[in-house]
Amino acid sequence: MNAVTLSVRALLVAIYSAACPLLAKADPALSHLDLHANQYTQELIDLVNIPSISSLPEHAEDILAAATWLETRLRTAGLEEVSIYPTHAQPLVYGQWLHAKGAPTVLIYGHYDVQPVDPLELWHTAPFDAQLVNGEFLGRGVADDKGGLLQPIQAVEALLTSSGGKLPVNVKILLEGQEEVGSPDFAAFLRSHKSLLKADYALSADGGQMFQDQGILAIGLRGAVAVEVTLQTLSSDQHSGMKGGSVLNPINALAKLLAGMVDENNHITVEGFYDDVKEIDAEDKEDLAAFPFDEEAELASLGAALPVGEKGFTTLERRWLRPTLDVVGIYGGFEGVGIKTIVPSKATAKISCRIVPNQNPDTIIKALESHVKEHAPAAANVTFKTLGFKAFPYSMPKNTIVNNAGSKVLQEVTGKPTLYYREGGTIPAMALLKKELGIDMTMFGFGLPDDRIHAPNERYRESMYKTGRIAYVKLLQRIGGLAEKSVGHDSSEL
């Protein structure tokens, strides 16, 4: 080979390297992810096709099937001590790898249960026949949270495979099957398995991003309670001509009761509801001001005419830092096509409240019950019961080791500075983990606001599925680098 040939080859290599810097400096773990992209696509499809709906008893076998699928997947990824842990209902799946001597231990959380699919007629594809169409995964649970929980598993597998069976950190993965029903058995599991779950840091694969091109990290989530109220006024349905106007219609009475819980300024009228609400402070206002929010664009995407909410607060303030009361279901009387002329015997409503820092879910439930019993009509028998969904709000400081590491990783993969925000939704496990194990959990998920989670036609962008597993590789590597640089785990080293 002559000098001219060598010069031409060197020039071509230089040009290729300049055009493809990521390939020129390929990380073996990231190369592994690229090589197995088709496998990861099929994994998400296979897992989504298991209808693991936690709120419907008829899907108990599907819950177990999903747990078994994940048990196998953790083993093939290279985790050890993999096991399914039973609860009173939906089980947890656990696996660990603990051979990184001197490195920190990272606990990673996700959930494999999903929401019901109703109304089925609004789906464009079958919810449990997942598909990848035009760069979007379609199906129930693709974004919440099956796509999310697979990303750290894939990242761990890539790191182990590409580095001779080693990881930069110790890893514990815990996958829950009750998140969508409020995690009723999760606290007891944490209390009875503190040694098993002991860790330095924690990540939640449940959650998301607000933008495709700029990373965000949540420093808080709202908590939640859910209750059911039934008014019964008759022993059975009655003819609306023969008895109408002379007996109390429970639907009319329930509608009036519910409407009275919120005034004309969208202020909740339940006595004591706001007593413990934390005031919006200077740091909150700084985060709110820095957050890029296009309200008009969001309204258009939602098909909403105007923003609505508690008077005196902006949309983001209402969403991040103010509590809510929403009727999420109401039924009674004849619900079929056409008309049936009756005075129904009873009516029922389901109410969900999101709560904010300093509020206690038990206090809110008591306030709701007192309000209902005080304001319900004397001619109605009232039944009030709590539903399974109950969670404390969650808050954490910005300046934590994992937040600092996660911020740098998100900036690396998006090219823009990472923003901090508060999430309006609820992940019960985050507050429970902090309460029971004393660990702050960083939410590191990659769904987007328009993924239609909990609604028909849920989707997850293929690009975010890929970005998430890359980010997990980088995050675990960055946290692992901490042990090499500082025995004291000083966040400045990140």
PDB file of N, CA and C in Angstrom, residues 57-90:
ATOM      1  N   PRO A  57     -60.352  -7.629  38.938  1.00  0.00           N
ATOM      2  CA  PRO A  57     -59.998  -8.966  39.443  1.00  0.00           C
ATOM      3  C   PRO A  57     -59.884 -10.027  38.363  1.00  0.00           C
ATOM      4  N   GLU A  58     -60.640  -9.872  37.277  1.00  0.00           N
ATOM      5  CA  GLU A  58     -60.589 -10.883  36.219  1.00  0.00           C
ATOM      6  C   GLU A  58     -59.238 -10.926  35.504  1.00  0.00           C
ATOM      7  N   HIS A  59     -58.368  -9.968  35.777  1.00  0.00           N
ATOM      8  CA  HIS A  59     -57.045  -9.962  35.148  1.00  0.00           C
ATOM      9  C   HIS A  59     -55.945 -10.422  36.113  1.00  0.00           C
ATOM     10  N   ALA A  60     -56.321 -11.117  37.173  1.00  0.00           N
ATOM     11  CA  ALA A  60     -55.327 -11.586  38.147  1.00  0.00           C
ATOM     12  C   ALA A  60     -54.303 -12.519  37.491  1.00  0.00           C
ATOM     13  N   GLU A  61     -54.755 -13.390  36.611  1.00  0.00           N
ATOM     14  CA  GLU A  61     -53.816 -14.298  35.940  1.00  0.00           C
ATOM     15  C   GLU A  61     -52.898 -13.543  34.999  1.00  0.00           C
ATOM     16  N   ASP A  62     -53.402 -12.469  34.397  1.00  0.00           N
ATOM     17  CA  ASP A  62     -52.562 -11.662  33.504  1.00  0.00           C
ATOM     18  C   ASP A  62     -51.490 -10.918  34.296  1.00  0.00           C
ATOM     19  N   ILE A  63     -51.845 -10.459  35.482  1.00  0.00           N
ATOM     20  CA  ILE A  63     -50.860  -9.825  36.362  1.00  0.00           C
ATOM     21  C   ILE A  63     -49.722 -10.798  36.656  1.00  0.00           C
ATOM     22  N   LEU A  64     -50.075 -12.027  37.010  1.00  0.00           N
ATOM     23  CA  LEU A  64     -49.053 -13.035  37.304  1.00  0.00           C
ATOM     24  C   LEU A  64     -48.236 -13.360  36.059  1.00  0.00           C
ATOM     25  N   ALA A  65     -48.886 -13.390  34.893  1.00  0.00           N
ATOM     26  CA  ALA A  65     -48.156 -13.659  33.650  1.00  0.00           C
ATOM     27  C   ALA A  65     -47.134 -12.565  33.371  1.00  0.00           C
ATOM     28  N   ALA A  66     -47.509 -11.301  33.625  1.00  0.00           N
ATOM     29  CA  ALA A  66     -46.565 -10.204  33.411  1.00  0.00           C
ATOM     30  C   ALA A  66     -45.404 -10.287  34.396  1.00  0.00           C
ATOM     31  N   ALA A  67     -45.717 -10.619  35.646  1.00  0.00           N
ATOM     32  CA  ALA A  67     -44.665 -10.758  36.646  1.00  0.00           C
ATOM     33  C   ALA A  67     -43.689 -11.876  36.263  1.00  0.00           C
ATOM     34  N   THR A  68     -44.223 -12.982  35.774  1.00  0.00           N
ATOM     35  CA  THR A  68     -43.381 -14.108  35.362  1.00  0.00           C
ATOM     36  C   THR A  68     -42.512 -13.726  34.172  1.00  0.00           C
ATOM     37  N   TRP A  69     -43.084 -12.984  33.230  1.00  0.00           N
ATOM     38  CA  TRP A  69     -42.340 -12.510  32.055  1.00  0.00           C
ATOM     39  C   TRP A  69     -41.159 -11.654  32.507  1.00  0.00           C
ATOM     40  N   LEU A  70     -41.412 -10.767  33.454  1.00  0.00           N
ATOM     41  CA  LEU A  70     -40.361  -9.879  33.935  1.00  0.00           C
ATOM     42  C   LEU A  70     -39.312 -10.630  34.761  1.00  0.00           C
ATOM     43  N   GLU A  71     -39.743 -11.634  35.505  1.00  0.00           N
ATOM     44  CA  GLU A  71     -38.787 -12.465  36.244  1.00  0.00           C
ATOM     45  C   GLU A  71     -37.778 -13.072  35.276  1.00  0.00           C
ATOM     46  N   THR A  72     -38.279 -13.606  34.182  1.00  0.00           N
ATOM     47  CA  THR A  72     -37.403 -14.188  33.170  1.00  0.00           C
ATOM     48  C   THR A  72     -36.495 -13.133  32.548  1.00  0.00           C
ATOM     49  N   ARG A  73     -37.069 -11.960  32.280  1.00  0.00           N
ATOM     50  CA  ARG A  73     -36.282 -10.906  31.620  1.00  0.00           C
ATOM     51  C   ARG A  73     -35.154 -10.396  32.522  1.00  0.00           C
ATOM     52  N   LEU A  74     -35.404 -10.279  33.806  1.00  0.00           N
ATOM     53  CA  LEU A  74     -34.346  -9.859  34.722  1.00  0.00           C
ATOM     54  C   LEU A  74     -33.208 -10.880  34.741  1.00  0.00           C
ATOM     55  N   ARG A  75     -33.562 -12.140  34.697  1.00  0.00           N
ATOM     56  CA  ARG A  75     -32.529 -13.187  34.696  1.00  0.00           C
ATOM     57  C   ARG A  75     -31.688 -13.107  33.418  1.00  0.00           C
ATOM     58  N   THR A  76     -32.331 -12.978  32.280  1.00  0.00           N
ATOM     59  CA  THR A  76     -31.580 -12.934  31.023  1.00  0.00           C
ATOM     60  C   THR A  76     -30.723 -11.676  30.928  1.00  0.00           C
ATOM     61  N   ALA A  77     -31.132 -10.608  31.628  1.00  0.00           N
ATOM     62  CA  ALA A  77     -30.330  -9.380  31.638  1.00  0.00           C
ATOM     63  C   ALA A  77     -29.070  -9.536  32.473  1.00  0.00           C
ATOM     64  N   GLY A  78     -29.033 -10.564  33.315  1.00  0.00           N
ATOM     65  CA  GLY A  78     -27.855 -10.809  34.123  1.00  0.00           C
ATOM     66  C   GLY A  78     -28.017 -10.503  35.595  1.00  0.00           C
ATOM     67  N   LEU A  79     -29.228 -10.170  36.020  1.00  0.00           N
ATOM     68  CA  LEU A  79     -29.446  -9.926  37.438  1.00  0.00           C
ATOM     69  C   LEU A  79     -29.529 -11.239  38.200  1.00  0.00           C
ATOM     70  N   GLU A  80     -29.304 -11.151  39.499  1.00  0.00           N
ATOM     71  CA  GLU A  80     -29.262 -12.335  40.351  1.00  0.00           C
ATOM     72  C   GLU A  80     -30.308 -12.218  41.453  1.00  0.00           C
ATOM     73  N   GLU A  81     -30.494 -13.329  42.173  1.00  0.00           N
ATOM     74  CA  GLU A  81     -31.481 -13.373  43.271  1.00  0.00           C
ATOM     75  C   GLU A  81     -32.847 -12.883  42.798  1.00  0.00           C
ATOM     76  N   VAL A  82     -33.168 -13.202  41.567  1.00  0.00           N
ATOM     77  CA  VAL A  82     -34.435 -12.756  40.985  1.00  0.00           C
ATOM     78  C   VAL A  82     -35.583 -13.559  41.589  1.00  0.00           C
ATOM     79  N   SER A  83     -36.623 -12.857  41.982  1.00  0.00           N
ATOM     80  CA  SER A  83     -37.741 -13.546  42.622  1.00  0.00           C
ATOM     81  C   SER A  83     -39.024 -12.745  42.476  1.00  0.00           C
ATOM     82  N   ILE A  84     -40.149 -13.458  42.523  1.00  0.00           N
ATOM     83  CA  ILE A  84     -41.471 -12.841  42.587  1.00  0.00           C
ATOM     84  C   ILE A  84     -41.913 -12.861  44.044  1.00  0.00           C
ATOM     85  N   TYR A  85     -42.229 -11.693  44.575  1.00  0.00           N
ATOM     86  CA  TYR A  85     -42.651 -11.577  45.970  1.00  0.00           C
ATOM     87  C   TYR A  85     -44.165 -11.366  46.032  1.00  0.00           C
ATOM     88  N   PRO A  86     -44.889 -12.299  46.640  1.00  0.00           N
ATOM     89  CA  PRO A  86     -46.347 -12.147  46.713  1.00  0.00           C
ATOM     90  C   PRO A  86     -46.752 -11.047  47.696  1.00  0.00           C
ATOM     91  N   THR A  87     -47.917 -10.455  47.443  1.00  0.00           N
ATOM     92  CA  THR A  87     -48.554  -9.524  48.378  1.00  0.00           C
ATOM     93  C   THR A  87     -49.976 -10.038  48.592  1.00  0.00           C
ATOM     94  N   HIS A  88     -50.837  -9.208  49.158  1.00  0.00           N
ATOM     95  CA  HIS A  88     -52.235  -9.617  49.293  1.00  0.00           C
ATOM     96  C   HIS A  88     -52.935  -9.700  47.942  1.00  0.00           C
ATOM     97  N   ALA A  89     -52.338  -9.092  46.942  1.00  0.00           N
ATOM     98  CA  ALA A  89     -52.942  -9.115  45.609  1.00  0.00           C
ATOM     99  C   ALA A  89     -51.836  -9.257  44.558  1.00  0.00           C
ATOM    100  N   GLN A  90     -51.467  -8.147  43.912  1.00  0.00           N
ATOM    101  CA  GLN A  90     -50.510  -8.192  42.805  1.00  0.00           C
ATOM    102  C   GLN A  90     -49.079  -8.273  43.332  1.00  0.00           C
TER     103      GLN A  90
END
